[in-house]
Coordinates of C-alpha atoms in Angstrom, one line a residue:
M1 CA 13.0 40.8 -6.0
K2 CA 10.3 42.5 -8.4
K3 CA 12.2 41.6 -11.4
F4 CA 13.0 38.1 -10.4
V5 CA 9.1 37.5 -10.2
I6 CA 8.3 38.9 -14.1
I7 CA 11.2 36.6 -15.3
L8 CA 9.8 33.5 -13.7
L9 CA 6.2 35.1 -15.3
G10 CA 7.5 34.8 -18.2
M11 CA 9.2 31.1 -17.9
T12 CA 5.8 29.7 -16.6
L13 CA 2.4 31.5 -18.1
I14 CA 1.7 28.2 -20.1
V15 CA -2.4 28.5 -20.3
A16 CA -3.8 25.5 -19.6
C17 CA -7.4 24.8 -21.3
D18 CA -10.1 26.8 -19.7
D19 CA -13.5 28.6 -20.1
D20 CA -10.7 31.7 -19.5
I21 CA -8.2 31.3 -22.8
L22 CA -10.7 33.6 -24.4
N23 CA -9.6 36.0 -21.7
Q24 CA -6.1 36.4 -21.6
V25 CA -4.0 39.2 -20.8
P26 CA -1.8 39.7 -23.3
K27 CA 2.3 37.9 -23.0
D28 CA 3.9 41.6 -23.8
S29 CA 1.5 43.1 -21.0
L30 CA 2.3 41.4 -18.2
N31 CA 4.0 41.8 -15.0
E32 CA 4.2 41.9 -11.6
E33 CA 2.2 44.8 -10.6
L34 CA -0.8 43.3 -13.3
V35 CA -0.7 39.6 -12.6
W36 CA -1.6 40.1 -8.8
T37 CA -4.0 43.2 -9.3
D38 CA -6.0 41.7 -11.9
P39 CA -7.3 38.2 -11.5
V40 CA -7.3 37.1 -14.6
G41 CA -3.5 37.6 -14.4
A42 CA -3.4 35.7 -11.6
K43 CA -5.3 33.2 -12.4
Q44 CA -3.4 32.5 -15.3
F45 CA 0.3 32.7 -14.1
I46 CA -1.9 29.4 -11.4
N47 CA -2.3 28.5 -15.1
G48 CA 1.6 27.9 -15.3
I49 CA 1.5 25.6 -12.3
Y50 CA -1.1 23.2 -13.4
G51 CA 0.6 23.2 -17.0
E52 CA 4.4 22.2 -15.6
M53 CA 3.1 19.4 -13.1
Q54 CA 4.7 16.4 -13.9
S55 CA 2.3 13.3 -15.4
G56 CA 3.2 10.1 -17.4
F57 CA 2.4 11.6 -20.5
D58 CA 4.4 14.7 -21.1
R59 CA 7.2 14.7 -17.9
N60 CA 10.8 16.4 -18.7
Y61 CA 13.2 13.7 -20.2
D62 CA 16.1 15.4 -20.5
G63 CA 14.4 17.9 -22.5
W64 CA 13.0 16.3 -24.9
A65 CA 10.5 13.1 -26.6
R66 CA 8.5 14.2 -22.9
G67 CA 6.6 11.3 -21.6
L68 CA 8.6 8.8 -23.0
Y69 CA 8.3 6.1 -20.1
L70 CA 5.8 5.9 -17.1
Y71 CA 7.6 5.0 -13.9
D72 CA 6.5 2.0 -14.1
G73 CA 8.3 0.8 -17.0
A74 CA 10.5 0.4 -14.2
S75 CA 8.5 -1.5 -11.6
D76 CA 8.1 -5.4 -11.7
D77 CA 5.2 -5.0 -14.1
G78 CA 7.2 -3.4 -16.6
E79 CA 9.9 -3.1 -19.3
V80 CA 10.8 -0.2 -21.3
A81 CA 11.4 -1.1 -25.1
M82 CA 14.0 1.4 -25.6
T83 CA 17.1 0.6 -23.8
W84 CA 19.1 3.5 -23.9
T85 CA 16.5 5.1 -21.8
H86 CA 16.4 6.3 -18.0
S87 CA 13.9 3.2 -17.4
Q88 CA 17.1 1.1 -17.9
L89 CA 18.8 2.8 -15.0
L90 CA 15.9 2.5 -12.8
Q91 CA 15.8 -1.1 -13.0
T92 CA 19.6 -2.1 -12.4
G93 CA 20.4 1.0 -10.2
I94 CA 23.5 1.5 -12.3
Y95 CA 23.9 4.9 -12.0
N96 CA 25.3 7.6 -9.8
T97 CA 24.5 11.1 -8.5
T98 CA 25.8 13.0 -11.9
Y99 CA 22.8 11.3 -13.8
I100 CA 20.0 10.4 -12.6
P101 CA 17.5 8.8 -13.6
W102 CA 14.7 11.4 -13.0
G103 CA 16.8 13.3 -11.3
N104 CA 15.7 16.7 -12.5
M105 CA 12.1 16.1 -11.3
W106 CA 14.1 17.5 -7.4
P107 CA 14.5 21.3 -9.9
I108 CA 11.3 21.3 -11.4
Y109 CA 9.7 20.0 -8.3
Y110 CA 11.1 22.9 -6.3
G111 CA 10.8 25.5 -8.8
L112 CA 6.8 24.5 -9.2
I113 CA 6.6 25.2 -5.2
R114 CA 8.8 28.6 -5.5
K115 CA 5.9 29.4 -8.3
T116 CA 3.1 28.2 -5.2
N117 CA 4.5 30.1 -2.3
V118 CA 4.9 33.6 -5.1
A119 CA 1.1 32.7 -5.6
L120 CA 0.5 32.5 -2.3
E121 CA 1.5 35.7 -0.9
N122 CA 0.5 37.9 -3.6
L123 CA -2.9 36.2 -4.1
D124 CA -4.2 39.4 -1.7
R125 CA -3.2 42.3 -3.3
L126 CA -6.2 41.7 -6.1
G127 CA -8.0 43.2 -2.9
E128 CA -11.1 41.9 -1.0
N129 CA -13.8 43.0 -3.9
N130 CA -12.2 39.6 -5.0
Q131 CA -12.2 37.5 -1.9
D132 CA -14.4 34.8 -3.8
I133 CA -11.0 34.4 -6.8
I134 CA -9.0 34.8 -3.6
N135 CA -10.1 32.0 -2.1
E136 CA -10.6 29.4 -4.7
L137 CA -7.3 30.3 -6.1
K138 CA -5.7 29.6 -2.4
G139 CA -6.9 26.6 -2.7
Q140 CA -6.3 25.6 -6.0
V141 CA -2.2 26.5 -4.7
Y142 CA -2.7 24.8 -1.4
F143 CA -3.0 22.1 -3.1
L144 CA -0.9 22.0 -5.9
R145 CA 2.1 22.6 -3.2
G146 CA 0.7 19.6 -1.2
M147 CA 0.9 17.8 -4.5
I148 CA 4.2 18.5 -4.9
Y149 CA 5.5 18.1 -1.9
H150 CA 3.7 14.8 -2.0
E151 CA 5.6 13.9 -5.0
L152 CA 8.7 14.2 -3.5
L153 CA 8.5 12.4 -1.0
R154 CA 8.2 9.6 -3.1
L155 CA 10.5 10.5 -5.2
F156 CA 13.4 11.8 -1.8
A157 CA 12.7 10.4 0.9
Y158 CA 12.3 6.9 3.4
K159 CA 9.8 6.9 5.3
P160 CA 11.5 3.9 7.1
G161 CA 14.7 6.3 8.3
N162 CA 12.2 9.4 9.3
E163 CA 13.9 11.4 6.5
G164 CA 11.8 13.8 4.9
V165 CA 12.7 16.4 1.8
P166 CA 13.8 20.7 2.8
L167 CA 10.3 22.2 3.5
I168 CA 10.3 25.6 2.1
D169 CA 7.2 27.7 2.6
R170 CA 8.2 31.2 1.4
S171 CA 9.7 32.2 -1.4
L172 CA 13.2 33.1 -0.7
T173 CA 15.6 35.8 -2.0
V174 CA 18.9 36.2 -2.8
D175 CA 19.6 37.6 1.2
D176 CA 18.2 34.4 2.4
D177 CA 19.9 31.3 3.7
L178 CA 19.6 28.4 1.2
S179 CA 21.3 26.0 3.0
I180 CA 18.5 23.7 3.8
P181 CA 18.5 19.9 5.6
R182 CA 16.1 18.0 5.1
A183 CA 12.8 18.4 7.3
S184 CA 11.6 14.7 8.8
Y185 CA 9.7 12.3 6.9
D186 CA 6.6 13.5 9.2
D187 CA 7.1 17.0 9.3
V188 CA 6.7 16.7 6.0
V189 CA 3.5 15.1 6.1
E190 CA 2.1 17.1 8.7
F191 CA 2.6 20.3 6.6
I192 CA 1.3 18.5 3.1
L193 CA -1.9 17.7 5.6
A194 CA -2.2 21.2 6.0
D195 CA -2.0 22.6 2.8
L196 CA -4.9 19.8 2.3
D197 CA -7.1 20.9 5.1
R198 CA -7.0 24.8 4.3
A199 CA -7.3 23.5 1.0
A200 CA -10.6 21.8 1.0
E201 CA -12.2 24.8 3.3
L202 CA -11.2 26.6 0.7
L203 CA -12.3 25.5 -2.4
P204 CA -15.8 24.4 -4.8
A205 CA -17.0 20.2 -4.9
K206 CA -16.6 18.9 -8.0
G207 CA -19.1 19.9 -11.0
E208 CA -18.9 23.7 -9.4
I209 CA -16.1 24.6 -11.1
E210 CA -13.6 24.2 -14.1
A211 CA -12.5 20.7 -15.1
G212 CA -8.8 19.9 -14.5
R213 CA -9.0 22.4 -11.7
A214 CA -8.3 21.9 -7.6
T215 CA -12.1 20.3 -6.0
S216 CA -12.5 19.4 -2.5
G217 CA -13.0 15.5 -2.7
A218 CA -9.5 16.1 -4.6
A219 CA -7.8 16.8 -1.8
Y220 CA -9.6 14.2 0.3
A221 CA -8.5 11.9 -2.3
L222 CA -5.0 13.0 -2.0
K223 CA -5.2 13.2 1.4
G224 CA -5.9 9.3 1.7
R225 CA -3.0 8.9 -0.6
V226 CA -0.8 10.4 1.7
L227 CA -1.6 9.6 4.7
M228 CA -1.6 5.6 3.3
Y229 CA 2.0 6.3 2.9
A230 CA 2.8 7.0 6.5
E231 CA 0.7 4.3 7.3
R232 CA -1.8 6.9 8.9
W233 CA -4.4 3.7 8.8
A234 CA -7.2 5.0 10.5
E235 CA -6.6 8.5 9.6
S236 CA -6.8 7.2 6.3
A237 CA -9.4 5.6 5.7
A238 CA -11.4 8.5 7.4
A239 CA -10.0 11.1 4.5
S240 CA -11.1 8.9 1.3
K241 CA -14.3 7.7 3.4
M242 CA -15.0 11.8 2.8
V243 CA -15.0 11.1 -0.8
I244 CA -16.8 7.7 -1.3
N245 CA -20.1 10.0 0.9
N246 CA -20.0 13.0 -0.8
G247 CA -21.6 11.2 -3.8
R248 CA -20.3 13.2 -6.2
Y249 CA -17.9 10.7 -8.0
S250 CA -18.5 6.8 -9.1
L251 CA -16.9 4.3 -11.5
Y252 CA -17.1 4.7 -15.0
P253 CA -18.7 1.6 -16.7
D254 CA -16.0 1.2 -19.0
Y255 CA -13.1 0.5 -17.6
R256 CA -11.8 0.1 -22.1
T257 CA -12.5 4.1 -22.0
L258 CA -12.4 5.8 -19.0
F259 CA -8.9 6.9 -19.7
L260 CA -10.3 8.0 -23.5
D261 CA -13.2 10.0 -22.1
K262 CA -12.5 12.9 -20.6
N263 CA -13.3 14.7 -17.2
N264 CA -16.0 11.5 -16.7
N265 CA -17.5 10.7 -13.6
E266 CA -15.2 8.9 -12.8
I267 CA -11.8 11.2 -12.6
I268 CA -11.1 13.3 -9.3
F269 CA -7.7 15.4 -10.4
A270 CA -6.3 15.1 -14.0
K271 CA -4.0 17.0 -16.4
K272 CA -5.9 18.0 -19.1
F273 CA -4.3 18.6 -23.2
A274 CA -7.0 19.7 -25.4
Y275 CA -5.0 19.5 -29.4
P276 CA -3.6 21.5 -30.7
D277 CA -3.1 24.1 -28.3
K278 CA -1.7 21.7 -25.5
H279 CA -0.7 18.3 -26.0
H280 CA 2.1 15.3 -24.7
Q281 CA 4.2 17.6 -26.4
S282 CA 3.9 21.2 -25.2
G283 CA 6.4 22.7 -24.2
G284 CA 9.4 22.5 -26.6
G285 CA 11.4 18.9 -27.3
G286 CA 10.0 15.2 -28.8
T287 CA 9.2 14.3 -32.2
Q288 CA 6.8 16.1 -34.4
G289 CA 3.8 14.9 -34.3
A290 CA 4.9 12.6 -31.1
G291 CA 3.6 11.6 -27.8
W292 CA 1.8 8.6 -26.0
D293 CA 0.2 6.6 -29.1
V294 CA 4.0 7.3 -31.1
Y295 CA 6.1 6.3 -28.6
N296 CA 4.2 2.8 -27.7
S297 CA 3.0 1.3 -30.6
P298 CA 5.5 -1.5 -31.9
D299 CA 7.4 -0.5 -34.9
I300 CA 5.1 -2.2 -37.7
F301 CA 2.7 1.1 -37.0
R302 CA 3.3 3.5 -39.7
G303 CA 1.7 7.0 -39.2
A304 CA 1.4 10.5 -41.5
T305 CA 4.6 10.6 -41.7
G306 CA 5.5 6.6 -42.6
D307 CA 7.6 6.5 -39.4
G308 CA 6.8 3.6 -37.1
G309 CA 6.3 3.2 -33.1
W310 CA 8.8 3.1 -30.6
G311 CA 7.4 -0.3 -29.0
G312 CA 6.6 1.7 -25.3
N313 CA 6.3 0.6 -21.7
M314 CA 5.6 -3.4 -22.3
P315 CA 4.0 -5.4 -19.5
T316 CA 6.1 -8.7 -18.0
Q317 CA 5.2 -12.0 -17.3
N318 CA 5.1 -11.1 -14.1
F319 CA 2.0 -9.0 -14.6
V320 CA -0.1 -10.8 -16.7
G321 CA 0.3 -14.0 -14.9
S322 CA -1.4 -11.2 -11.7
Y323 CA -4.7 -11.6 -13.4
E324 CA -7.1 -13.7 -12.1
M325 CA -9.5 -15.9 -14.5
T326 CA -13.3 -15.1 -14.7
D327 CA -13.9 -17.6 -12.0
G328 CA -12.0 -15.7 -8.9
L329 CA -9.0 -17.9 -9.0
S330 CA -5.3 -17.7 -9.9
Q331 CA -4.0 -19.0 -12.7
E332 CA -2.0 -21.4 -10.4
N333 CA -5.2 -22.6 -9.0
S334 CA -8.2 -22.5 -11.6
P335 CA -9.2 -25.2 -14.5
L336 CA -10.0 -22.7 -16.5
Y337 CA -6.2 -22.1 -16.9
N338 CA -4.3 -23.8 -19.9
L339 CA -0.7 -22.7 -20.7
Q340 CA -1.4 -23.1 -24.7
D341 CA -4.7 -21.0 -24.6
P342 CA -3.3 -18.8 -21.9
Y343 CA -5.3 -15.4 -22.9
K344 CA -8.9 -17.1 -22.6
N345 CA -11.4 -16.5 -19.5
L346 CA -9.0 -14.1 -18.4
D347 CA -10.5 -11.1 -16.1
P348 CA -11.9 -8.6 -18.7
R349 CA -9.5 -5.9 -17.2
F350 CA -6.6 -7.6 -19.1
Y351 CA -8.1 -7.7 -22.3
A352 CA -8.7 -3.6 -21.8
T353 CA -4.7 -3.4 -20.7
V354 CA -2.5 -5.5 -22.3
V355 CA -1.9 -7.0 -26.4
Y356 CA -1.2 -10.0 -27.0
N357 CA -0.5 -12.2 -29.3
G358 CA -3.6 -13.6 -31.1
A359 CA -5.3 -10.0 -29.5
T360 CA -6.1 -6.8 -32.2
F361 CA -4.9 -3.4 -31.7
R362 CA -5.3 -0.8 -34.1
D363 CA -6.8 -2.9 -37.2
V364 CA -4.4 -5.5 -37.1
L365 CA -4.5 -8.8 -35.7
I366 CA -1.2 -9.6 -33.3
D367 CA 1.2 -12.0 -34.2
L368 CA 4.0 -11.8 -31.2
S369 CA 5.6 -15.0 -31.3
N370 CA 9.5 -14.9 -31.5
D371 CA 10.2 -14.7 -34.6
S372 CA 7.2 -12.3 -35.7
P373 CA 8.4 -8.6 -36.8
V374 CA 6.1 -7.0 -34.5
R375 CA 8.7 -9.1 -31.3
R376 CA 11.1 -6.9 -32.8
F377 CA 12.9 -4.5 -29.7
L378 CA 9.5 -6.5 -27.2
P379 CA 11.6 -8.7 -25.7
T380 CA 8.2 -9.3 -23.0
G381 CA 6.0 -10.7 -25.3
Y382 CA 3.4 -8.0 -24.7
F383 CA 2.5 -4.1 -25.3
L384 CA 0.5 -1.8 -24.0
R385 CA -3.2 -1.0 -24.7
K386 CA -4.3 0.8 -21.7
F387 CA -4.2 4.8 -22.5
H388 CA -4.3 4.3 -26.3
D389 CA -6.4 6.3 -29.2
E390 CA -6.6 3.9 -31.4
D391 CA -8.5 6.0 -33.9
L392 CA -5.1 8.1 -33.7
V393 CA -3.3 8.9 -36.7
L394 CA 0.6 8.4 -35.9
Y395 CA 3.0 11.7 -36.3
A396 CA -0.9 13.3 -38.4
T397 CA -1.9 15.1 -34.7
N398 CA 0.3 15.1 -31.2
S399 CA -1.6 12.9 -29.1
D400 CA -3.7 14.6 -26.4
Q401 CA -5.2 12.0 -23.4
D402 CA -5.8 14.0 -19.9
W403 CA -3.6 12.4 -17.5
I404 CA -5.3 11.3 -14.7
F405 CA -3.5 11.5 -11.4
I406 CA -6.5 10.2 -9.3
R407 CA -9.7 8.2 -9.8
Y408 CA -12.2 7.2 -7.9
A409 CA -11.4 3.6 -7.8
E410 CA -8.0 4.7 -6.3
V411 CA -10.0 6.0 -4.2
L412 CA -11.6 2.6 -3.2
L413 CA -8.5 1.2 -3.2
N414 CA -6.8 3.3 -0.5
Y415 CA -9.4 3.0 1.6
A416 CA -9.5 -0.8 1.5
E417 CA -5.9 -0.9 2.2
A418 CA -6.2 1.3 5.5
Q419 CA -9.5 0.0 6.7
N420 CA -8.1 -3.2 6.5
E421 CA -4.6 -2.2 8.5
A422 CA -6.4 -0.1 10.9
S423 CA -9.4 -2.4 11.9
G424 CA -9.0 -5.8 9.2
P425 CA -11.2 -6.9 6.7
D426 CA -14.6 -5.4 8.1
G427 CA -17.6 -5.1 6.1
S428 CA -16.6 -2.0 4.5
V429 CA -13.7 -2.9 2.9
Y430 CA -15.1 -6.0 1.3
D431 CA -17.6 -2.9 -0.1
A432 CA -15.0 -1.4 -1.6
I433 CA -13.3 -3.7 -3.7
N434 CA -16.3 -6.2 -4.5
T435 CA -18.0 -2.2 -6.4
I436 CA -14.4 -2.7 -8.5
R437 CA -14.9 -5.8 -9.5
S438 CA -18.3 -4.9 -10.4
R439 CA -17.8 -2.8 -12.3
P440 CA -20.0 -3.0 -15.3
S441 CA -17.3 -4.0 -17.9
V442 CA -15.5 -6.1 -15.3
N443 CA -17.9 -7.8 -14.0
M444 CA -14.8 -9.9 -11.7
P445 CA -16.8 -12.6 -8.7
S446 CA -17.1 -11.2 -5.3
L447 CA -14.0 -11.2 -2.8
P448 CA -14.6 -14.9 -0.9
A449 CA -16.0 -14.6 2.4
G450 CA -14.1 -14.8 5.6
L451 CA -10.6 -13.7 4.8
S452 CA -8.3 -13.0 7.8
Q453 CA -6.3 -9.6 7.7
S454 CA -3.2 -11.5 6.1
E455 CA -4.9 -12.4 3.1
M456 CA -7.2 -9.5 2.7
R457 CA -4.1 -7.4 2.2
E458 CA -3.2 -9.8 -0.8
K459 CA -6.3 -9.4 -2.5
I460 CA -6.0 -5.8 -2.8
R461 CA -2.5 -5.4 -2.8
N462 CA -3.1 -7.8 -6.4
E463 CA -6.5 -5.8 -7.3
R464 CA -4.9 -2.5 -6.8
R465 CA -1.9 -3.8 -9.1
I466 CA -4.8 -4.8 -11.4
E467 CA -6.6 -2.1 -11.2
L468 CA -4.4 0.6 -11.8
A469 CA -2.2 -1.3 -14.4
F470 CA 0.9 1.7 -15.4
E471 CA -0.7 4.9 -13.5
E472 CA 2.4 4.8 -12.0
H473 CA 1.5 3.6 -8.6
R474 CA 3.1 0.1 -9.1
Y475 CA 6.4 1.4 -9.1
F476 CA 5.9 2.6 -5.5
D477 CA 3.9 0.3 -4.0
I478 CA 5.9 -2.2 -4.2
R479 CA 8.6 0.0 -2.3
R480 CA 6.4 1.7 0.2
W481 CA 5.3 -2.1 0.8
G482 CA 8.9 -3.9 0.8
I483 CA 8.4 -6.1 -1.7
A484 CA 10.5 -4.4 -4.2
N485 CA 13.4 -7.3 -3.4
Q486 CA 11.5 -9.9 -3.4
V487 CA 8.9 -9.0 -6.5
Y488 CA 12.1 -8.1 -8.8
N489 CA 13.9 -11.6 -7.8
D490 CA 12.5 -13.4 -10.9
M491 CA 11.6 -11.0 -13.9
Q492 CA 9.2 -13.1 -16.3
A493 CA 8.4 -12.7 -20.8
M494 CA 6.2 -15.4 -22.2
D495 CA 7.9 -17.1 -25.2
I496 CA 5.6 -17.4 -28.2
V497 CA 7.0 -20.1 -30.8
K498 CA 4.9 -19.9 -34.5
N499 CA 4.3 -24.6 -35.7
P500 CA 4.3 -24.4 -39.2
D501 CA 0.5 -25.4 -38.6
G502 CA -0.1 -21.7 -37.6
T503 CA -0.5 -22.8 -33.9
F504 CA 1.4 -21.5 -30.8
T505 CA 3.5 -22.9 -28.5
Y506 CA 4.4 -21.1 -25.6
Q507 CA 6.2 -21.4 -22.4
V508 CA 7.0 -18.9 -20.0
R509 CA 10.9 -17.6 -19.4
H510 CA 12.4 -17.0 -16.4
N511 CA 14.5 -14.5 -15.4
Y512 CA 14.6 -12.9 -18.6
E513 CA 16.7 -9.7 -17.7
I514 CA 18.5 -9.6 -14.1
R515 CA 17.7 -6.9 -11.9
D516 CA 19.0 -6.3 -8.7
F517 CA 17.2 -4.5 -5.2
V518 CA 19.3 -3.3 -2.9
E519 CA 17.8 -0.8 -0.1
K520 CA 19.4 2.5 -1.2
M521 CA 17.2 2.3 -4.8
N522 CA 14.0 2.8 -2.4
V523 CA 14.5 6.7 -3.0
I524 CA 16.4 8.0 -6.0
P525 CA 19.3 10.2 -4.7
I526 CA 19.4 14.5 -5.3
P527 CA 21.3 15.0 -8.7
Q528 CA 24.8 16.6 -7.3
D529 CA 24.7 19.6 -8.7
E530 CA 21.6 20.0 -6.4
I531 CA 23.8 19.4 -3.2
D532 CA 26.2 21.4 -5.1
K533 CA 23.8 24.6 -4.3
N534 CA 22.3 23.3 -0.9
P535 CA 24.7 20.9 0.2
E536 CA 22.7 20.8 3.9
A537 CA 20.1 18.9 1.8
N538 CA 22.2 15.8 2.1
Q539 CA 21.7 11.9 0.3
I540 CA 20.5 9.3 2.7
L541 CA 20.5 5.8 1.6
G542 CA 24.1 4.8 1.0
W543 CA 24.0 7.5 -2.6

């Protein structure tokens, strides 16, 4: 076992950006005894777990081009310019268990679970003189283990069938029985909740620990989300209310720069990046100088090497059509909407999220008409502005925006959904949604009074779609709501013809791509080589 742990340490000690960076133990001095008897070594081990958490900016894409596309690129909100990526397989479901889009999340996450178990089994070795450090580090590890199991449930489990994932709560050895069946969905949820409760007891609040580390607020926020996914509505609302009431978080005034201004007061938990030590291509693989901004800018934008952008994650017309007008009405019902001037008077979050025909991006006026060179590889007629650092010189430095896993607006949305399902649209539900809509840079009208529970449900779902766009919620939301087979039914793009006089004619194109959805696509199957290692972790839903 000792030999295994030493090897494990050598593979996982990725140093996160924090105040300890100048007090590191030399890596060639690491051994099991030193790590678990020295607080700096123990922190480095746990920093390695943080560093390997998979985010939208650096998720491992077959070992290269990390963060090439987001889960939402395979939702009804998104398309991906690179047609050879996993996204096309996720959209069509035409793949088998020997080559699975994001199938490598299974071994990556279970590898991280092993590391959390190793840490929990060894942290007490720091000694009673370090009890405060032990408690705080244990709290961080309990949070991380809970979050990892939550990600496994989102990808590989199925609540309607009470099908969870294998539960492993200790570090296994070669002498253990490694055939471990799936636990029930409910049992995995209970395990996660127990971890998050322990984390909440042990962790300090925001502002009392370095940025990027788990806090008690993060534990309660994640607990609210986990319970919402489990449809335990009243409990979910109560957990989210704990975050709302603690006064540590608030909405950042500017929706556009929220995702660029690090450590702002809306962020509850994020993966930290800081060039040059930790950026979107850290850990090997990928194109030098690349990252989010390169992968998600069109080819016409050339950088320091002369190479162009890759196109990236593109909003669909389905998504664009879901924005309300500034009068609070849908595009279909508002007198403000004009198909031949389709981007006027939309919810201000649209302009912070989407690059559209006639917008300015990186100081360039964008022509997205059908024959424009910008339209190359952009079949939907849009590309994404959200998350971009438009001052970054492409290919000059790897991008390093922080990936926000949880933010305060999501907690408000989680609370609103759970409370509406538990009790109907009471005043607190209105308050949560209207708080988001009244963000200073947004200033959308309040929701109309007198909504029924089902009417409020639709408002909450659309607000969630707009506010959390491309933050990797929509892909899972349409599955947990059971509406994926409906929303994939008509994938829409915007055709734009440039007229001789320089004006444009717009026409929505229906069914630009066929995406059939069957029940098994609610989950990602386990890779066959992982089933071969553990046959008891059976496939579900016909995979």
